[in-house]
């Protein structure tokens, strides 16, 4: 299996930096509480200086969404949506240890982090423009069809596992109690994205090793090395 961004995505968004991590052997029993609390404190400290909309990581994604023809305050990247909820509620709901950890890291770095259960991904996963015939399943089980040219995470069977790039993941590949194999994708477009994504992936890899006693495989992607095989 492989993960990649299409050549069109790299051409249109040269500021993109991406990191990918694959881990096998995930269970729903890890105690991520202390790690989540530590990352939450980092996010809380950053938000003390102003709302999430003022963070450079979020401002950069808002510019990308505008370039894609999306209203940034209507369609937010995943990290902005998490930060907004965290600022308003003081915490995020617990879902699954893997999701909770990824959400907390996303809060701390203000960078979208997708955690994808590979059991329902066919052959490969590519970030590309939609043709308009892909199927996307919401968390409530409804089927949607992304608009042509919308940026999606698409697999070999034409299933869209995320819509509007970093806006919304699919219920089809959401991490669940029986999830074992997970692909984690972090993407950023701000000025220091390359260094920050590298730091995020390294931080997450260390946390996974400690909490699940697993050996993650990871890489950083760019236009010259756009694929991750696993």
PDB file of N, CA, C and O in Angstrom, residues 72-99:
ATOM      1  N   UNK A  72     -13.236  30.389   4.528  1.00  0.00           N
ATOM      2  CA  UNK A  72     -12.476  29.813   5.645  1.00  0.00           C
ATOM      3  C   UNK A  72     -13.226  29.738   6.960  1.00  0.00           C
ATOM      4  O   UNK A  72     -12.938  28.869   7.780  1.00  0.00           O
ATOM      5  N   UNK A  73     -14.176  30.638   7.193  1.00  0.00           N
ATOM      6  CA  UNK A  73     -14.923  30.589   8.448  1.00  0.00           C
ATOM      7  C   UNK A  73     -16.106  29.630   8.371  1.00  0.00           C
ATOM      8  O   UNK A  73     -16.736  29.336   9.382  1.00  0.00           O
ATOM      9  N   UNK A  74     -16.391  29.133   7.182  1.00  0.00           N
ATOM     10  CA  UNK A  74     -17.430  28.110   7.026  1.00  0.00           C
ATOM     11  C   UNK A  74     -16.807  26.722   7.010  1.00  0.00           C
ATOM     12  O   UNK A  74     -17.357  25.776   7.591  1.00  0.00           O
ATOM     13  N   UNK A  75     -15.680  26.595   6.334  1.00  0.00           N
ATOM     14  CA  UNK A  75     -14.954  25.328   6.262  1.00  0.00           C
ATOM     15  C   UNK A  75     -13.578  25.540   6.878  1.00  0.00           C
ATOM     16  O   UNK A  75     -12.716  26.193   6.298  1.00  0.00           O
ATOM     17  N   UNK A  76     -13.381  24.990   8.067  1.00  0.00           N
ATOM     18  CA  UNK A  76     -12.117  25.154   8.776  1.00  0.00           C
ATOM     19  C   UNK A  76     -11.264  23.896   8.645  1.00  0.00           C
ATOM     20  O   UNK A  76     -11.787  22.783   8.594  1.00  0.00           O
ATOM     21  N   UNK A  77      -9.952  24.084   8.624  1.00  0.00           N
ATOM     22  CA  UNK A  77      -9.088  22.910   8.676  1.00  0.00           C
ATOM     23  C   UNK A  77      -9.306  22.232  10.028  1.00  0.00           C
ATOM     24  O   UNK A  77      -9.773  22.851  10.991  1.00  0.00           O
ATOM     25  N   UNK A  78      -8.964  20.948  10.098  1.00  0.00           N
ATOM     26  CA  UNK A  78      -9.284  20.155  11.285  1.00  0.00           C
ATOM     27  C   UNK A  78      -8.654  20.716  12.557  1.00  0.00           C
ATOM     28  O   UNK A  78      -9.282  20.715  13.613  1.00  0.00           O
ATOM     29  N   UNK A  79      -7.413  21.204  12.463  1.00  0.00           N
ATOM     30  CA  UNK A  79      -6.764  21.726  13.674  1.00  0.00           C
ATOM     31  C   UNK A  79      -7.435  22.997  14.173  1.00  0.00           C
ATOM     32  O   UNK A  79      -7.549  23.215  15.387  1.00  0.00           O
ATOM     33  N   UNK A  80      -7.908  23.841  13.258  1.00  0.00           N
ATOM     34  CA  UNK A  80      -8.619  25.041  13.696  1.00  0.00           C
ATOM     35  C   UNK A  80      -9.922  24.663  14.384  1.00  0.00           C
ATOM     36  O   UNK A  80     -10.284  25.239  15.425  1.00  0.00           O
ATOM     37  N   UNK A  81     -10.651  23.702  13.822  1.00  0.00           N
ATOM     38  CA  UNK A  81     -11.917  23.272  14.432  1.00  0.00           C
ATOM     39  C   UNK A  81     -11.678  22.709  15.833  1.00  0.00           C
ATOM     40  O   UNK A  81     -12.438  22.991  16.769  1.00  0.00           O
ATOM     41  N   UNK A  82     -10.604  21.923  16.000  1.00  0.00           N
ATOM     42  CA  UNK A  82     -10.286  21.365  17.313  1.00  0.00           C
ATOM     43  C   UNK A  82      -9.902  22.464  18.300  1.00  0.00           C
ATOM     44  O   UNK A  82     -10.352  22.471  19.453  1.00  0.00           O
ATOM     45  N   UNK A  83      -9.058  23.385  17.859  1.00  0.00           N
ATOM     46  CA  UNK A  83      -8.630  24.479  18.736  1.00  0.00           C
ATOM     47  C   UNK A  83      -9.807  25.350  19.153  1.00  0.00           C
ATOM     48  O   UNK A  83      -9.895  25.796  20.310  1.00  0.00           O
ATOM     49  N   UNK A  84     -10.698  25.593  18.231  1.00  0.00           N
ATOM     50  CA  UNK A  84     -11.881  26.419  18.522  1.00  0.00           C
ATOM     51  C   UNK A  84     -12.744  25.748  19.598  1.00  0.00           C
ATOM     52  O   UNK A  84     -13.182  26.388  20.555  1.00  0.00           O
ATOM     53  N   UNK A  85     -12.952  24.431  19.434  1.00  0.00           N
ATOM     54  CA  UNK A  85     -13.750  23.709  20.418  1.00  0.00           C
ATOM     55  C   UNK A  85     -13.023  23.651  21.761  1.00  0.00           C
ATOM     56  O   UNK A  85     -13.638  23.799  22.826  1.00  0.00           O
ATOM     57  N   UNK A  86     -11.721  23.444  21.720  1.00  0.00           N
ATOM     58  CA  UNK A  86     -10.924  23.370  22.940  1.00  0.00           C
ATOM     59  C   UNK A  86     -10.959  24.707  23.687  1.00  0.00           C
ATOM     60  O   UNK A  86     -11.096  24.740  24.915  1.00  0.00           O
ATOM     61  N   UNK A  87     -10.859  25.804  22.956  1.00  0.00           N
ATOM     62  CA  UNK A  87     -10.905  27.134  23.577  1.00  0.00           C
ATOM     63  C   UNK A  87     -12.268  27.392  24.207  1.00  0.00           C
ATOM     64  O   UNK A  87     -12.361  27.962  25.303  1.00  0.00           O
ATOM     65  N   UNK A  88     -13.313  26.965  23.542  1.00  0.00           N
ATOM     66  CA  UNK A  88     -14.658  27.227  24.044  1.00  0.00           C
ATOM     67  C   UNK A  88     -15.057  26.314  25.202  1.00  0.00           C
ATOM     68  O   UNK A  88     -15.707  26.748  26.160  1.00  0.00           O
ATOM     69  N   UNK A  89     -14.653  25.026  25.124  1.00  0.00           N
ATOM     70  CA  UNK A  89     -15.102  24.034  26.111  1.00  0.00           C
ATOM     71  C   UNK A  89     -14.054  23.692  27.161  1.00  0.00           C
ATOM     72  O   UNK A  89     -14.372  23.090  28.188  1.00  0.00           O
ATOM     73  N   UNK A  90     -12.783  24.034  26.881  1.00  0.00           N
ATOM     74  CA  UNK A  90     -11.731  23.724  27.834  1.00  0.00           C
ATOM     75  C   UNK A  90     -11.140  22.337  27.708  1.00  0.00           C
ATOM     76  O   UNK A  90     -10.144  22.007  28.366  1.00  0.00           O
ATOM     77  N   UNK A  91     -11.762  21.491  26.888  1.00  0.00           N
ATOM     78  CA  UNK A  91     -11.269  20.128  26.681  1.00  0.00           C
ATOM     79  C   UNK A  91     -11.941  19.558  25.437  1.00  0.00           C
ATOM     80  O   UNK A  91     -12.877  20.149  24.898  1.00  0.00           O
ATOM     81  N   UNK A  92     -11.459  18.390  24.997  1.00  0.00           N
ATOM     82  CA  UNK A  92     -12.078  17.684  23.885  1.00  0.00           C
ATOM     83  C   UNK A  92     -12.652  16.363  24.396  1.00  0.00           C
ATOM     84  O   UNK A  92     -12.112  15.766  25.332  1.00  0.00           O
ATOM     85  N   UNK A  93     -13.735  15.885  23.802  1.00  0.00           N
ATOM     86  CA  UNK A  93     -14.286  14.594  24.235  1.00  0.00           C
ATOM     87  C   UNK A  93     -13.322  13.461  23.924  1.00  0.00           C
ATOM     88  O   UNK A  93     -12.613  13.498  22.920  1.00  0.00           O
ATOM     89  N   UNK A  94     -13.290  12.459  24.802  1.00  0.00           N
ATOM     90  CA  UNK A  94     -12.448  11.290  24.572  1.00  0.00           C
ATOM     91  C   UNK A  94     -13.189  10.330  23.625  1.00  0.00           C
ATOM     92  O   UNK A  94     -14.371  10.056  23.820  1.00  0.00           O
ATOM     93  N   UNK A  95     -12.471   9.825  22.636  1.00  0.00           N
ATOM     94  CA  UNK A  95     -13.069   8.985  21.599  1.00  0.00           C
ATOM     95  C   UNK A  95     -12.436   7.602  21.565  1.00  0.00           C
ATOM     96  O   UNK A  95     -13.104   6.581  21.668  1.00  0.00           O
ATOM     97  N   UNK A  96     -11.122   7.576  21.391  1.00  0.00           N
ATOM     98  CA  UNK A  96     -10.304   6.359  21.310  1.00  0.00           C
ATOM     99  C   UNK A  96      -8.893   6.830  21.625  1.00  0.00           C
ATOM    100  O   UNK A  96      -8.516   7.938  21.238  1.00  0.00           O
ATOM    101  N   UNK A  97      -8.087   6.045  22.334  1.00  0.00           N
ATOM    102  CA  UNK A  97      -6.755   6.531  22.699  1.00  0.00           C
ATOM    103  C   UNK A  97      -5.942   7.073  21.527  1.00  0.00           C
ATOM    104  O   UNK A  97      -5.262   8.098  21.664  1.00  0.00           O
ATOM    105  N   UNK A  98      -6.003   6.404  20.380  1.00  0.00           N
ATOM    106  CA  UNK A  98      -5.262   6.884  19.210  1.00  0.00           C
ATOM    107  C   UNK A  98      -5.782   8.234  18.740  1.00  0.00           C
ATOM    108  O   UNK A  98      -5.009   9.159  18.467  1.00  0.00           O
ATOM    109  N   UNK A  99      -7.089   8.370  18.645  1.00  0.00           N
ATOM    110  CA  UNK A  99      -7.700   9.627  18.214  1.00  0.00           C
ATOM    111  C   UNK A  99      -7.425  10.724  19.235  1.00  0.00           C
ATOM    112  O   UNK A  99      -7.089  11.860  18.868  1.00  0.00           O
TER     113      UNK A  99
END
